Amino acid sequence: MSHVENMDKTAVSSRKLSLDKYKSTVGEEHVEHIRSLAEKLSGCSVVHVNSTSFGGGVAEILHRLVPLMQDVGLDTQWKVIKGTTEFFNATKTIHNALQGMKKPLTEELKNTYLQQNAANASQMSLDCDHVVIHDQQPLALINFYRKRYGKWIWRCHIDLSQPNQEFLRFSAPFIRLYDASIFTMKQYVSSSLKLKEVAIIPPSIDPLSDKNKSLPDTVILSVLSKYDVNPEKPILTQVARFDPWKDPLGVIDVYKLVKKKIPDVQLLFIGSMASDDPEGWVYFEKTARYSGADYDIHLLTDLVGVHDIEVNAFQRASNVVLQKSLREGFGLTISEALWKGVPVVGANVGGIPLQVIHNATGFLVNNVEEAAEKTIYLLKHSEIAKIMGEKGREHVRKNFLITRHLEDYLKLFIQLS
Ligand code: UDP
């Protein structure tokens, strides 16, 4: 077992969490089972590497998974690579292209990407038993790291169902260097990748985090009042970064159709600005202009104080949550809504159908018109919406809580050891 360096400037510090606190939500047996798996890895070191400690699903997961891995006895760290704006523009292009966007793969982009990965590899200490690299930004670290010590795992969070083939060919040689890769769905594993070891592990939410814990009505109402949202009128919400794949303009189109039938409906578009996502401001402005002067549309970001508790409160106050994505690796926001008993109208893409079971936990839709129709239906049938929300919560309890996620990681580590 290696000794993990603690003074690394790229390290993200994490709070303490106790797995035992999850017993009342997932059962004592499940917690004991996780502890017995962890015993087999006692003393092992793990490092997770990604590109931001704030904004987006990966950071959301790591803030909870890393301390839980520590709690079960793994010497676990989280490190974030550094990058220039040029680098994050390049990695966002790669992200967009891997999700299917037509983009040219220029020599300049490749050089920026590779040079920054090489620079990070030379500055980071990753001598752990299990090195988990998240997504495409740090994918090429493996190519430059001086001497690999433990098992290296690439964790892909994005929707790889229809990739731009040129970018997939560029990424494939790096992916193949890993001892194992994790994908959210088997549909994302292209046979052309010819991978050694593949694990299918969907992501998860933490029921005890500020984002998902239960909140008193007084807190919910005070958040609504602070942001001038009327609790007496119907609320339709999408929580998503301002990103082309989240289809922000499509969300406005859905709302406008719903508004024709339900004039007092309000739309909350909650989108944080991630430090590794330079497109955020561009799409924020596009969305703001497209919304026009309608005061029932609220564009809310972390920059006006909308953090975990506020997102939690808005999700709980919603009658319907929308996820109108064009591509979606998984979409934690869907499980977050279902866990709060709110039905979801979601696009029939990527990881959304894992969570939205059509006619049971919400509706899967294929275009703006269908999304509006199903939203109107749920707003007009609150009893059915409630039943769907309850089914959603149970679906998430069984499949998408962080304890299941932790268990899957432990099993993979044991398998690779
Ligand atoms: N999120 C947030 N505030 C926002 C927008 C998003 O806290 O304004 C969180 C959201 O609650 C979820 C995560 O960021 O936990 C987004 O993860 P998801 O898998 O839905 O999408 P990604 O951003 O990874 O594509």
Tab-separated table of C-alpha atoms in Angstrom, residues 224 228-236 259 262-268 295-296 298 317-319 379:
chain	number	residue	atom	x	y	z
A	224	LEU	CA	-39.343	30.970	-2.347
A	228	ASP	CA	-39.939	36.190	-5.338
A	229	VAL	CA	-41.435	32.836	-6.360
A	230	ASN	CA	-45.132	32.478	-5.525
A	231	PRO	CA	-45.865	29.266	-3.550
A	232	GLU	CA	-49.573	29.498	-4.474
A	233	LYS	CA	-48.912	29.180	-8.205
A	234	PRO	CA	-47.687	26.105	-10.123
A	235	ILE	CA	-43.914	25.703	-10.392
A	236	LEU	CA	-42.076	24.022	-13.259
A	259	LYS	CA	-48.292	29.005	-20.141
A	262	ILE	CA	-51.974	27.345	-17.420
A	263	PRO	CA	-51.425	31.116	-17.345
A	264	ASP	CA	-50.156	31.359	-13.777
A	265	VAL	CA	-47.363	28.758	-14.191
A	266	GLN	CA	-43.873	29.855	-13.151
A	267	LEU	CA	-40.587	28.524	-14.568
A	268	LEU	CA	-37.460	28.162	-12.455
A	295	TYR	CA	-41.351	37.857	-14.779
A	296	ASP	CA	-42.698	34.346	-14.225
A	298	HIS	CA	-36.710	32.977	-12.899
A	317	ALA	CA	-41.588	23.250	-4.083
A	318	SER	CA	-41.892	22.172	-7.741
A	319	ASN	CA	-45.011	20.557	-9.139
A	379	LEU	CA	-50.159	20.119	-13.443
